[in-house]
Coordinates of C-alpha atoms in Angstrom, one line a residue:
Chain A
M1 CA -157.4 -12.4 -78.5
T2 CA -158.4 -16.1 -77.3
R3 CA -156.2 -18.5 -77.2
P4 CA -157.0 -20.2 -80.6
E5 CA -156.4 -17.1 -82.2
L6 CA -153.5 -16.0 -80.6
A7 CA -152.0 -19.1 -82.0
A8 CA -153.3 -18.8 -85.5
A9 CA -151.9 -15.3 -85.5
E10 CA -148.7 -16.9 -85.1
R11 CA -149.1 -19.8 -87.8
G12 CA -149.9 -16.9 -89.4
R13 CA -147.0 -14.8 -89.3
R14 CA -144.5 -17.9 -89.3
A15 CA -146.1 -18.7 -92.8
W16 CA -145.3 -15.2 -93.7
A17 CA -141.7 -15.4 -93.0
V18 CA -141.7 -18.8 -95.0
I19 CA -142.8 -17.0 -98.1
V20 CA -140.5 -14.1 -97.1
A21 CA -137.9 -17.4 -97.1
L22 CA -139.0 -19.0 -100.1
A23 CA -138.6 -15.7 -102.0
G24 CA -134.8 -15.4 -101.3
A25 CA -134.9 -18.9 -102.4
L26 CA -136.1 -18.2 -105.8
A27 CA -133.7 -15.3 -106.2
G28 CA -131.0 -17.8 -105.3
A29 CA -132.0 -20.2 -107.9
V30 CA -132.3 -17.6 -110.7
A31 CA -128.5 -16.8 -109.7
L32 CA -127.4 -19.7 -109.7
S33 CA -129.0 -20.3 -112.8
V34 CA -127.1 -17.2 -114.7
T35 CA -123.7 -18.0 -113.2
T36 CA -123.9 -21.5 -114.6
G37 CA -123.4 -22.9 -118.1
P38 CA -121.1 -24.3 -120.9
V39 CA -119.7 -21.2 -121.5
P40 CA -117.2 -20.0 -118.9
V41 CA -118.2 -16.5 -117.7
S42 CA -117.0 -15.6 -114.7
F43 CA -118.3 -13.8 -111.8
R44 CA -117.0 -10.5 -112.9
E45 CA -118.5 -11.0 -116.2
V46 CA -121.9 -11.9 -114.9
A47 CA -121.8 -8.5 -113.0
E48 CA -120.3 -6.5 -115.8
A49 CA -122.9 -7.4 -118.1
F50 CA -126.1 -6.6 -115.8
R51 CA -124.3 -3.4 -115.5
H52 CA -124.4 -2.8 -118.9
A53 CA -128.2 -4.1 -119.2
F54 CA -129.9 -0.8 -118.6
A55 CA -127.7 0.6 -121.6
A56 CA -129.0 0.8 -124.7
E57 CA -126.4 -0.5 -126.5
P58 CA -125.3 -3.4 -128.4
W59 CA -123.6 -6.3 -126.6
P60 CA -120.4 -5.9 -124.9
S61 CA -119.3 -9.1 -125.2
A62 CA -120.2 -12.4 -126.1
A63 CA -120.4 -13.1 -122.3
A64 CA -122.5 -10.6 -121.8
R65 CA -125.2 -11.4 -124.5
V66 CA -124.9 -15.3 -123.1
V67 CA -125.9 -14.2 -119.1
L68 CA -128.4 -11.9 -120.5
D69 CA -130.1 -12.9 -123.7
L70 CA -129.6 -17.2 -123.2
R71 CA -129.3 -18.0 -119.3
L72 CA -131.6 -14.9 -118.3
P73 CA -135.0 -15.4 -120.1
R74 CA -134.5 -19.0 -119.2
A75 CA -134.2 -18.9 -115.4
L76 CA -137.4 -16.4 -115.7
L77 CA -139.0 -18.6 -117.9
G78 CA -138.4 -21.8 -115.5
A79 CA -139.7 -19.4 -112.4
L80 CA -142.8 -18.4 -114.3
V81 CA -143.7 -21.5 -115.7
G82 CA -142.9 -23.7 -112.2
G83 CA -144.5 -21.2 -110.2
A84 CA -147.6 -21.1 -112.8
L85 CA -148.1 -25.1 -113.1
S86 CA -148.0 -25.2 -109.2
S87 CA -150.1 -22.2 -108.4
S88 CA -153.0 -24.2 -111.3
G89 CA -152.1 -27.4 -109.5
V90 CA -153.2 -25.8 -106.1
A91 CA -156.5 -24.9 -107.5
F92 CA -157.4 -28.5 -109.9
Q93 CA -156.6 -30.2 -105.8
A94 CA -159.2 -27.4 -104.4
L95 CA -161.6 -27.9 -106.9
L96 CA -161.6 -31.2 -107.5
R97 CA -161.1 -32.1 -103.8
N98 CA -158.3 -34.6 -105.1
P99 CA -154.9 -34.6 -103.5
L100 CA -153.8 -36.8 -107.0
A101 CA -155.4 -33.6 -109.0
D102 CA -152.8 -31.8 -111.3
P103 CA -153.1 -29.4 -114.1
Y104 CA -152.9 -32.1 -116.8
I105 CA -156.3 -34.0 -115.2
L106 CA -158.5 -32.1 -117.5
G107 CA -157.3 -32.7 -120.7
V108 CA -154.6 -29.3 -120.9
S109 CA -151.6 -31.5 -121.9
G110 CA -153.2 -33.8 -124.0
G111 CA -155.1 -30.9 -126.1
A112 CA -151.6 -28.9 -125.8
A113 CA -149.6 -32.0 -126.9
V114 CA -152.0 -32.2 -130.1
G115 CA -152.0 -28.7 -130.7
A116 CA -148.0 -28.6 -130.8
L117 CA -148.1 -31.6 -132.7
V118 CA -150.4 -30.2 -135.4
A119 CA -147.3 -27.3 -135.4
V120 CA -144.4 -29.8 -135.9
L121 CA -145.6 -32.2 -138.0
L122 CA -148.6 -30.4 -140.4
L123 CA -147.0 -27.1 -140.5
P124 CA -144.3 -25.8 -142.8
A125 CA -140.6 -26.2 -140.8
G126 CA -138.9 -23.3 -139.8
A127 CA -141.8 -21.6 -138.3
S128 CA -141.2 -21.8 -135.0
L129 CA -143.7 -19.2 -133.7
P130 CA -147.0 -21.1 -134.1
L131 CA -146.1 -23.7 -131.9
P132 CA -147.1 -22.1 -128.5
L133 CA -149.7 -20.5 -130.3
C134 CA -151.1 -23.9 -131.7
A135 CA -150.5 -25.5 -128.0
F136 CA -152.5 -22.4 -126.0
L137 CA -155.6 -23.0 -128.6
G138 CA -155.2 -26.9 -128.3
A139 CA -155.4 -26.7 -124.5
A140 CA -157.9 -24.2 -124.3
L141 CA -160.0 -26.0 -126.7
A142 CA -159.5 -29.4 -124.4
A143 CA -159.9 -27.7 -121.2
A144 CA -163.4 -25.9 -122.6
G145 CA -164.6 -29.2 -124.2
V146 CA -164.2 -31.1 -121.1
F147 CA -166.3 -28.2 -119.3
V148 CA -169.2 -28.2 -121.4
L149 CA -169.2 -32.6 -121.6
A150 CA -169.2 -32.6 -117.7
R151 CA -172.0 -29.6 -117.1
R152 CA -175.3 -30.3 -116.0
R153 CA -178.3 -27.8 -116.1
T154 CA -177.6 -28.3 -112.0
G155 CA -173.9 -27.2 -112.6
V156 CA -170.6 -29.0 -112.7
S157 CA -170.0 -32.4 -110.1
R158 CA -166.0 -33.1 -109.6
E159 CA -166.8 -36.7 -110.8
R160 CA -168.2 -35.7 -114.3
L161 CA -165.4 -33.5 -114.7
I162 CA -162.8 -36.3 -113.8
L163 CA -164.7 -38.7 -116.1
M164 CA -164.9 -36.2 -119.2
G165 CA -161.2 -35.1 -118.4
V166 CA -160.4 -38.7 -118.1
I167 CA -161.9 -39.6 -121.4
V168 CA -161.3 -36.9 -123.7
G169 CA -157.4 -37.2 -122.4
A170 CA -157.8 -40.7 -123.7
F171 CA -159.1 -39.8 -127.0
L172 CA -156.6 -37.0 -127.3
N173 CA -154.0 -39.4 -126.5
A174 CA -154.8 -41.6 -129.2
L175 CA -154.6 -39.1 -131.7
I176 CA -151.3 -38.1 -130.3
M177 CA -150.1 -41.9 -130.8
M178 CA -151.3 -41.4 -134.3
M179 CA -149.9 -38.6 -135.3
V180 CA -146.6 -39.7 -134.1
A181 CA -147.0 -43.2 -135.6
L182 CA -147.5 -41.6 -138.9
S183 CA -145.4 -38.9 -139.2
P184 CA -141.9 -38.9 -140.6
P185 CA -138.8 -40.1 -138.7
G186 CA -136.8 -36.8 -138.7
K187 CA -139.8 -34.7 -137.7
I188 CA -140.2 -37.0 -134.4
P189 CA -137.6 -35.7 -131.7
G190 CA -139.3 -32.7 -132.0
A191 CA -142.3 -33.5 -131.0
I192 CA -140.9 -36.0 -128.6
Y193 CA -138.7 -33.5 -126.8
W194 CA -141.4 -30.8 -126.4
L195 CA -144.1 -33.8 -124.8
M196 CA -141.1 -34.3 -122.5
G197 CA -140.4 -30.6 -121.3
D198 CA -138.6 -28.1 -122.7
L199 CA -137.5 -24.5 -121.2
S200 CA -134.9 -23.9 -124.5
L201 CA -137.8 -21.7 -126.4
G202 CA -137.1 -19.3 -123.6
T203 CA -136.2 -15.8 -125.4
L204 CA -137.1 -12.4 -123.9
G205 CA -140.0 -11.8 -126.1
R206 CA -141.5 -15.0 -125.2
V207 CA -141.1 -14.4 -121.5
G208 CA -142.8 -10.5 -121.8
L209 CA -145.2 -12.5 -123.7
L210 CA -146.0 -14.8 -120.3
V211 CA -145.9 -12.1 -117.8
P212 CA -149.4 -10.7 -118.5
Y213 CA -150.9 -14.1 -118.9
V214 CA -149.4 -15.5 -115.3
A215 CA -150.1 -12.5 -113.7
A216 CA -153.7 -12.3 -114.2
G217 CA -153.6 -16.3 -114.3
T218 CA -152.4 -16.4 -110.5
G219 CA -153.9 -13.1 -109.5
V220 CA -157.6 -14.3 -110.2
L221 CA -156.6 -17.5 -108.5
F222 CA -155.7 -15.6 -105.1
L223 CA -158.9 -13.3 -105.5
L224 CA -161.0 -16.6 -105.1
S225 CA -158.4 -18.2 -102.5
R226 CA -161.5 -17.6 -99.9
G227 CA -163.5 -19.6 -102.6
M228 CA -161.4 -23.0 -102.5
D229 CA -160.7 -22.9 -99.0
L230 CA -164.8 -23.2 -98.7
L231 CA -164.5 -25.6 -101.5
L232 CA -162.9 -28.2 -99.7
L233 CA -165.7 -28.7 -97.2
G234 CA -167.5 -29.4 -100.0
D235 CA -170.3 -28.3 -102.7
E236 CA -173.3 -28.2 -99.4
A237 CA -171.1 -27.0 -96.7
A238 CA -169.5 -24.3 -98.9
F239 CA -173.0 -23.5 -100.5
Q240 CA -174.1 -22.9 -96.5
T241 CA -171.7 -20.5 -95.9
G242 CA -173.2 -18.2 -98.9
L243 CA -170.5 -18.9 -101.6
P244 CA -171.7 -18.9 -105.2
V245 CA -170.4 -22.4 -105.5
E246 CA -171.0 -23.0 -109.2
R247 CA -169.7 -19.6 -110.1
V248 CA -166.4 -20.2 -108.0
K249 CA -165.9 -23.4 -109.6
T250 CA -166.6 -22.0 -113.3
A251 CA -163.9 -19.1 -112.4
V252 CA -161.2 -21.5 -110.7
Y253 CA -161.4 -24.3 -113.4
L254 CA -161.1 -21.6 -116.8
T255 CA -158.3 -19.7 -114.7
A256 CA -156.2 -22.9 -113.9
S257 CA -156.8 -24.3 -117.0
L258 CA -156.1 -21.3 -119.0
L259 CA -152.8 -20.5 -116.7
A260 CA -151.9 -24.1 -117.2
G261 CA -152.4 -23.7 -121.2
S262 CA -150.5 -20.5 -121.7
V263 CA -147.4 -21.8 -119.8
V264 CA -147.4 -25.4 -121.4
A265 CA -147.5 -23.5 -124.6
V266 CA -143.9 -22.4 -124.5
S267 CA -142.5 -25.0 -121.8
G268 CA -144.2 -27.9 -123.2
L269 CA -145.1 -30.7 -120.9
I270 CA -143.1 -30.6 -117.5
S271 CA -144.5 -33.0 -115.4
F272 CA -144.5 -33.6 -111.6
V273 CA -144.3 -29.7 -110.7
G274 CA -148.1 -29.2 -110.4
L275 CA -148.6 -32.6 -108.8
I276 CA -146.2 -32.5 -105.9
V277 CA -145.3 -28.5 -105.3
P278 CA -148.4 -28.0 -103.8
H279 CA -148.1 -30.6 -101.3
G280 CA -144.6 -29.4 -100.3
A281 CA -146.1 -26.1 -100.2
R282 CA -148.9 -27.2 -97.7
V283 CA -146.5 -28.5 -95.4
L284 CA -144.6 -25.4 -95.2
V285 CA -147.5 -23.2 -94.5
G286 CA -150.9 -25.3 -94.4
S287 CA -153.8 -25.3 -96.6
G288 CA -155.3 -21.3 -96.2
H289 CA -154.9 -20.8 -100.3
R290 CA -154.4 -17.1 -99.3
R291 CA -150.9 -18.3 -98.2
L292 CA -150.6 -21.5 -100.0
L293 CA -150.7 -20.1 -103.3
P294 CA -147.7 -17.4 -102.9
A295 CA -145.9 -20.3 -101.5
A296 CA -146.8 -22.8 -103.8
F297 CA -145.9 -20.6 -106.8
L298 CA -142.3 -19.5 -105.5
L299 CA -141.5 -23.3 -104.2
G300 CA -142.7 -24.4 -107.3
G301 CA -140.4 -21.4 -109.9
T302 CA -137.4 -22.5 -107.6
F303 CA -137.8 -26.0 -108.1
L304 CA -138.3 -25.8 -112.0
V305 CA -135.1 -23.2 -112.0
A306 CA -132.9 -25.8 -110.2
A307 CA -134.1 -28.6 -112.0
D308 CA -133.1 -26.7 -114.9
V309 CA -129.7 -25.9 -114.0
L310 CA -129.2 -29.9 -113.5
A311 CA -130.7 -30.6 -116.8
R312 CA -128.5 -28.2 -118.3
T313 CA -124.9 -28.9 -116.5
V314 CA -125.1 -32.3 -115.1
S315 CA -124.7 -34.3 -118.3
T316 CA -121.4 -34.9 -120.2
S317 CA -123.9 -36.1 -123.3
G318 CA -125.8 -32.3 -124.0
E319 CA -129.0 -31.3 -122.0
L320 CA -131.2 -33.9 -120.2
P321 CA -134.9 -33.4 -120.8
V322 CA -136.0 -30.9 -117.8
G323 CA -139.4 -33.0 -117.3
A324 CA -137.6 -36.0 -116.4
V325 CA -135.1 -34.2 -114.1
T326 CA -137.9 -32.9 -112.7
A327 CA -139.4 -35.9 -111.3
L328 CA -136.2 -37.5 -111.1
C329 CA -134.7 -35.1 -108.7
G330 CA -138.2 -33.7 -106.9
A331 CA -139.6 -37.6 -106.2
P332 CA -137.1 -38.2 -103.5
F333 CA -137.1 -34.6 -102.0
F334 CA -140.6 -34.4 -101.8
L335 CA -141.4 -38.2 -100.2
Y336 CA -138.7 -36.7 -97.6
L337 CA -140.5 -33.5 -97.1
L338 CA -144.0 -35.6 -97.3
R339 CA -143.0 -38.1 -94.7
R340 CA -141.0 -35.6 -92.2
D341 CA -145.1 -34.3 -91.7
R342 CA -146.7 -37.5 -90.8
G343 CA -147.9 -36.5 -87.9
K344 CA -149.9 -33.4 -89.3
P345 CA -153.3 -34.3 -91.2
Chain B
M1 CA -116.3 -53.4 -133.7
A2 CA -117.7 -55.9 -136.3
C3 CA -114.2 -55.9 -138.6
G4 CA -113.9 -59.5 -139.2
L5 CA -116.0 -60.0 -142.3
A6 CA -112.9 -62.8 -143.5
L7 CA -114.0 -63.6 -146.7
S8 CA -112.8 -67.2 -147.4
L9 CA -112.9 -69.0 -150.7
S10 CA -114.5 -68.1 -153.5
G11 CA -113.4 -69.0 -156.6
T12 CA -114.5 -67.7 -160.5
A13 CA -118.0 -66.9 -160.5
A14 CA -118.7 -70.1 -162.5
A15 CA -122.4 -71.1 -162.1
A16 CA -121.9 -73.8 -160.3
A17 CA -119.2 -73.1 -158.0
G18 CA -120.2 -72.7 -154.4
V19 CA -119.9 -69.6 -152.5
S20 CA -119.6 -69.1 -148.6
A21 CA -118.6 -66.5 -146.4
R22 CA -118.5 -65.7 -142.5
D23 CA -120.6 -63.2 -141.6
D24 CA -120.2 -60.2 -138.8
R25 CA -121.8 -62.6 -136.4
G26 CA -119.3 -65.2 -137.3
V27 CA -121.8 -67.4 -139.1
E28 CA -120.3 -69.4 -142.2
I29 CA -123.0 -69.0 -145.1
R30 CA -122.3 -71.5 -148.0
L31 CA -124.3 -71.5 -150.8
A32 CA -124.0 -74.3 -153.5
Q33 CA -124.2 -71.3 -155.9
P34 CA -124.7 -67.8 -156.3
P35 CA -128.0 -66.8 -155.2
A36 CA -130.7 -66.3 -157.4
R37 CA -133.7 -64.6 -155.3
I38 CA -132.3 -62.3 -152.5
V39 CA -134.4 -60.5 -150.3
S40 CA -132.1 -57.3 -148.6
L41 CA -133.5 -56.2 -144.9
A42 CA -131.2 -52.9 -144.8
P43 CA -131.2 -49.7 -147.3
N44 CA -127.5 -50.1 -147.2
L45 CA -127.1 -53.6 -148.5
T46 CA -129.9 -53.0 -151.1
E47 CA -127.6 -50.6 -152.4
I48 CA -124.4 -52.4 -152.0
V49 CA -126.2 -55.0 -153.9
F50 CA -127.1 -52.6 -157.1
L51 CA -123.6 -51.6 -156.7
L52 CA -122.4 -55.3 -157.4
G53 CA -124.8 -55.0 -160.5
R54 CA -127.0 -58.1 -158.8
Q55 CA -130.5 -56.0 -158.8
D56 CA -132.0 -58.5 -161.0
R57 CA -131.8 -61.2 -158.2
L58 CA -133.7 -58.9 -155.7
V59 CA -137.2 -60.3 -155.1
G60 CA -137.2 -58.3 -151.6
V61 CA -136.5 -55.1 -149.9
T62 CA -137.3 -52.6 -146.9
R63 CA -139.6 -49.9 -147.3
F64 CA -137.1 -47.5 -146.7
C65 CA -135.2 -49.0 -149.9
N66 CA -135.2 -45.9 -151.8
Y67 CA -131.9 -45.6 -153.8
P68 CA -131.2 -45.9 -156.7
S69 CA -134.9 -45.0 -157.4
E70 CA -135.7 -48.3 -159.3
A71 CA -135.2 -49.6 -155.6
S72 CA -138.3 -48.4 -154.8
R73 CA -140.0 -50.1 -157.5
L74 CA -139.1 -53.5 -155.8
P75 CA -141.5 -55.7 -153.6
K76 CA -141.5 -54.5 -150.0
V77 CA -141.0 -57.2 -147.2
G78 CA -141.7 -55.0 -144.5
G79 CA -139.1 -52.0 -142.4
V80 CA -135.7 -52.6 -141.0
V81 CA -137.2 -53.1 -137.6
D82 CA -140.4 -54.8 -138.4
P83 CA -139.3 -57.1 -141.8
D84 CA -142.6 -59.5 -142.2
V85 CA -141.0 -62.5 -141.6
E86 CA -144.3 -64.3 -143.7
R87 CA -143.5 -61.6 -147.2
I88 CA -140.0 -63.0 -146.9
V89 CA -140.9 -66.8 -146.8
A90 CA -143.5 -66.0 -149.4
A91 CA -140.7 -64.4 -151.9
R92 CA -138.8 -67.8 -152.0
P93 CA -135.1 -66.1 -151.4
D94 CA -132.6 -68.5 -151.4
L95 CA -130.4 -65.5 -149.3
V96 CA -131.1 -62.8 -147.0
L97 CA -129.0 -60.3 -146.0
C98 CA -129.6 -58.6 -142.9
T99 CA -127.7 -56.6 -140.2
T100 CA -127.7 -56.9 -136.4
D101 CA -128.2 -53.2 -135.3
G102 CA -131.1 -53.1 -137.0
N103 CA -133.2 -56.1 -137.8
P104 CA -134.7 -58.2 -134.7
K105 CA -132.5 -60.8 -133.7
E106 CA -136.1 -63.2 -133.0
R107 CA -137.1 -62.7 -136.7
I108 CA -133.8 -63.4 -138.4
K109 CA -133.8 -66.7 -136.1
V110 CA -137.1 -67.9 -137.5
L111 CA -136.3 -67.1 -141.5
E112 CA -132.7 -69.3 -140.8
E113 CA -135.1 -72.2 -138.5
L114 CA -137.1 -72.2 -142.2
G115 CA -133.8 -72.9 -144.2
I116 CA -133.2 -69.7 -145.7
P117 CA -129.5 -68.7 -145.3
C118 CA -129.5 -65.2 -143.7
F119 CA -126.0 -63.2 -144.0
A120 CA -125.9 -60.7 -141.4
A121 CA -123.3 -57.6 -142.7
S122 CA -123.4 -54.4 -139.9
P123 CA -120.0 -52.3 -141.0
Q124 CA -119.2 -49.8 -138.0
D125 CA -116.5 -47.7 -140.0
L126 CA -115.7 -46.8 -143.9
A127 CA -113.0 -49.6 -143.8
A128 CA -115.9 -52.0 -142.5
V129 CA -118.3 -51.0 -145.6
F130 CA -115.6 -51.5 -147.9
R131 CA -114.9 -55.0 -146.8
A132 CA -118.5 -55.9 -146.9
I133 CA -118.9 -54.8 -150.7
E134 CA -115.7 -57.5 -151.0
T135 CA -117.8 -59.7 -149.1
V136 CA -121.1 -59.9 -150.4
G137 CA -119.5 -59.8 -153.5
A138 CA -118.1 -63.2 -153.5
L139 CA -121.1 -64.4 -151.7
L140 CA -123.3 -63.1 -155.1
G141 CA -120.5 -65.0 -156.8
V142 CA -119.0 -61.5 -158.4
P143 CA -116.0 -61.2 -156.6
D144 CA -113.8 -59.5 -159.0
R145 CA -116.7 -56.8 -158.9
G146 CA -116.6 -56.4 -155.3
R147 CA -113.1 -56.1 -155.1
R148 CA -113.0 -53.8 -158.3
E149 CA -115.6 -51.5 -156.5
A150 CA -114.6 -51.5 -152.6
A151 CA -110.9 -50.2 -154.4
S152 CA -112.0 -47.9 -156.3
L153 CA -114.1 -46.5 -153.4
R154 CA -111.3 -46.4 -151.1
A155 CA -109.0 -44.9 -153.6
R156 CA -111.5 -42.1 -153.7
A157 CA -111.4 -42.1 -149.7
A158 CA -107.9 -41.8 -149.7
R159 CA -107.5 -38.8 -151.9
I160 CA -110.1 -37.0 -149.5
A161 CA -107.4 -37.5 -146.6
G162 CA -104.5 -36.9 -148.4
R163 CA -106.2 -33.6 -149.4
A164 CA -106.4 -32.7 -145.8
D165 CA -103.0 -33.3 -144.9
N166 CA -101.5 -30.1 -142.9
K167 CA -104.2 -28.1 -143.8
P168 CA -106.0 -25.8 -141.0
A169 CA -108.8 -28.0 -139.1
P170 CA -112.0 -26.2 -138.4
R171 CA -114.2 -27.5 -136.0
V172 CA -117.3 -29.0 -137.4
L173 CA -120.5 -30.1 -136.4
F174 CA -123.3 -32.5 -137.7
A175 CA -126.8 -31.8 -136.7
V176 CA -128.9 -34.7 -137.2
S177 CA -132.0 -32.7 -135.9
T178 CA -132.5 -28.8 -136.0
S179 CA -135.3 -28.4 -133.1
P180 CA -133.9 -29.8 -130.4
V181 CA -130.3 -29.6 -131.7
I182 CA -129.3 -33.0 -132.1
A183 CA -125.6 -33.9 -133.0
A184 CA -123.3 -36.4 -134.0
G185 CA -121.1 -37.6 -131.4
K186 CA -118.1 -40.0 -131.3
G187 CA -118.9 -43.3 -132.9
T188 CA -120.8 -42.5 -135.7
F189 CA -120.4 -42.4 -139.2
M190 CA -120.3 -38.9 -139.6
D191 CA -117.9 -38.4 -136.6
E192 CA -115.7 -40.2 -139.0
L193 CA -116.3 -38.4 -142.2
I194 CA -115.2 -35.1 -140.1
R195 CA -112.0 -36.5 -139.0
T196 CA -111.2 -38.0 -142.4
A197 CA -111.9 -35.0 -144.3
G198 CA -109.5 -33.1 -141.9
G199 CA -112.2 -31.5 -139.4
V200 CA -112.4 -31.5 -135.5
N201 CA -115.9 -32.8 -134.4
A202 CA -117.1 -29.9 -132.2
A203 CA -119.2 -32.3 -130.0
S204 CA -116.5 -35.1 -129.7
S205 CA -116.4 -33.9 -126.2
Y206 CA -119.8 -35.3 -125.1
S207 CA -120.0 -38.6 -124.1
G208 CA -123.3 -39.8 -125.9
R209 CA -123.2 -40.9 -129.8
Y210 CA -126.3 -38.6 -130.1
P211 CA -126.2 -35.7 -127.5
R212 CA -128.9 -32.9 -127.2
L213 CA -126.9 -29.4 -127.4
S214 CA -128.4 -26.4 -125.6
V215 CA -127.8 -23.0 -127.5
E216 CA -125.4 -22.2 -124.8
D217 CA -123.7 -25.7 -125.5
L218 CA -123.7 -24.8 -129.4
I219 CA -121.8 -21.0 -128.5
A220 CA -119.5 -23.4 -126.6
A221 CA -118.7 -25.8 -128.9
A222 CA -118.3 -23.1 -131.4
P223 CA -118.4 -25.1 -134.8
D224 CA -116.7 -23.1 -137.7
V225 CA -118.8 -25.3 -140.4
I226 CA -122.6 -27.2 -139.6
F227 CA -123.9 -30.0 -141.9
I228 CA -127.7 -30.5 -141.4
A229 CA -127.9 -34.6 -142.0
S230 CA -131.7 -33.8 -143.6
M231 CA -133.9 -37.0 -142.7
A232 CA -137.1 -35.2 -143.7
G233 CA -136.7 -32.6 -146.7
V234 CA -135.2 -29.7 -146.0
E235 CA -134.6 -28.5 -142.4
R236 CA -133.5 -25.4 -141.4
F237 CA -132.4 -24.1 -137.5
P238 CA -135.0 -22.1 -136.2
P239 CA -134.4 -18.2 -136.0
E240 CA -134.0 -18.5 -132.2
V241 CA -131.0 -20.5 -132.9
T242 CA -129.5 -18.6 -136.2
R243 CA -129.7 -15.1 -134.2
W244 CA -126.2 -16.5 -132.3
T245 CA -124.0 -14.8 -134.5
E246 CA -121.7 -15.6 -131.8
V247 CA -121.6 -19.4 -133.5
P248 CA -118.7 -18.9 -136.1
A249 CA -120.8 -21.2 -138.7
F250 CA -123.9 -19.3 -137.9
R251 CA -121.8 -15.5 -138.6
D252 CA -120.5 -17.0 -141.5
G253 CA -123.4 -18.8 -143.2
A254 CA -121.4 -21.8 -143.2
V255 CA -124.3 -24.1 -142.6
V256 CA -124.9 -26.9 -144.9
T257 CA -127.9 -29.1 -145.9
L258 CA -126.8 -33.1 -146.8
D259 CA -129.3 -35.9 -147.5
G260 CA -130.0 -37.4 -144.2
D261 CA -129.5 -41.2 -145.9
L262 CA -125.8 -40.2 -147.2
V263 CA -124.3 -40.1 -143.6
T264 CA -126.5 -42.6 -142.2
R265 CA -126.1 -46.0 -143.7
P266 CA -123.1 -47.5 -144.1
G267 CA -123.3 -47.8 -147.7
P268 CA -121.2 -47.1 -150.9
R269 CA -122.4 -43.5 -150.6
L270 CA -120.8 -42.7 -147.6
V271 CA -118.0 -42.0 -150.2
A272 CA -119.8 -39.5 -152.0
A273 CA -121.0 -37.7 -148.3
L274 CA -117.4 -37.6 -147.3
E275 CA -116.7 -35.8 -150.6
E276 CA -119.6 -33.6 -150.0
V277 CA -117.8 -32.7 -146.6
S278 CA -114.4 -32.1 -147.9
R279 CA -115.9 -29.7 -150.5
A280 CA -117.3 -27.6 -147.7
L281 CA -114.2 -28.0 -145.8
A282 CA -112.2 -26.4 -148.5
G283 CA -114.7 -23.5 -148.6
W284 CA -113.8 -22.8 -145.3
R285 CA -110.3 -23.0 -145.4
A286 CA -110.4 -21.1 -148.9
R287 CA -112.3 -17.7 -147.2
G288 CA -109.0 -17.8 -145.2
A289 CA -110.5 -20.2 -142.0
P290 CA -112.3 -17.4 -140.5
G291 CA -113.0 -18.7 -137.4
R292 CA -109.4 -19.3 -136.3
G293 CA -108.6 -16.6 -133.8
T294 CA -112.0 -15.1 -133.2
A295 CA -113.6 -18.8 -131.7
A296 CA -111.4 -18.5 -128.5
A297 CA -114.7 -19.9 -126.6
G298 CA -113.6 -23.3 -128.6
A299 CA -110.2 -23.4 -127.5
T300 CA -111.2 -22.6 -123.8
R301 CA -114.4 -24.3 -123.3
R302 CA -115.3 -26.8 -120.4
R303 CA -117.7 -29.5 -119.7
P304 CA -118.9 -30.0 -116.1

């Protein structure tokens, strides 16, 4: 092997070591999450709970139920949501060749929010299931709308995607403000908290429902990782390499949008994760998407689970919105990570 | 605490007699005669005017003034946080009743600069509500009616407090929102209602006035009785919250829905709310205080 090849192999080995370490960090964050909370549960009781988890009998104790039926689904939901948003963010940044892109930039957030508000404000109270469904439909419709509007016979240009995304987003934002302004005051908190991001809807059933979506979405993105590497070169150059550019762009866009839409439907609009975690992951493993995607998924999951532990426990005046904690704690951490890396491109 | 509703003067309700009272800002309001055209800028103050039998003098109320039902038919001059100064002036009031913790100061100042006397009342607890009824009664030229109504409300509240003496105290939670669960903490009227009726506020360990509780917080708080202060018609907890029968109130079905207006307005109907709370607590005691003994989580819970 030549020297550059050797160096590349060495970088690759180091990156995979980082990914294994990140997997360990995610497991640690989940462990921290299931052992922390306002109901006092000892480590022994947590271990006990997990031993009983596989026995098909009713909950051995209230503590066991809190650990397995409340904290564990919430931690798993945090891992899925954080991971999916980060993967989606990686894809959008590659697709748009823009470091400021995130899963919400092209209307997914506005569409999901309108869907959720329709569920909260217009549908009868007590029906909690329709919210995720409405939010997902809203996100999917908005994403599809932006795509159709941006499309021309020659394909989809980045500039038109961003422009249409901004216009559709502004329109949906206006709808959101109208709905909030015209709705009765008692209905507002539910909608506002959802807009700020909320993992409290995590139940084992919902986590189970989400797993196939996240697995399929991240799996397809992983298969597209070489395509995303080439997209970063620009459409012309990517085309020269023989990449079916338009088809790859369409696939990346639809997959990343639906992936974001499916997790947003359950968790609300958790901000910051999908924007910054991809940059943090790039610092750790470089910008090749085969390594970047798994690293971003694990880092995003770890980050969101840890932020949720803080949101649940740190305040003496109840639970904080996790979407605010992510930016509050994440901004300084990622600033440090990114500034440390100033030397590299 | 705004408790200095020191009322001065006001002898009899003779038509020519001047009236005066000091309001919660410490401003002395003097009128040559009892007001003939009153604008009320808060639902609780509108309710007090009706209680004093002076509703025929009301020429403007907010769009939130819906009790008693005749109040909704009065001319509207905007909302509590957005009163319409021009409409108020057009109603030619000789007294505006306002509040310091809802109405914007600047707009009240504009009204005063236009020569309209503004009386501000912002009672922060039951006792202050009773005093406000007396003070407003004096200002409206019906001091005897004010004293009578206040005394009757005081007696009803005292009866409730007496009923709870030396009885087991349930842990009580007031939910002002069910999804997410937002509770009424210390410093709210609901907290005072719980304590007066002989309960313990299950959310009193939180520092904010309206803490948001996760399901796990709710399990740790272990309320025996939960009240929903409904703001938008009938409200229920979502099923993923009520399935937690570790919470005594969910296990025993001790969830009571109250009209949110009753408990959030510092007006005469707070006493009616107190009676409803007391009834629900008596029901809990009649069931043999079921939460006790099993609600160990409540006794040993901790907050970080």
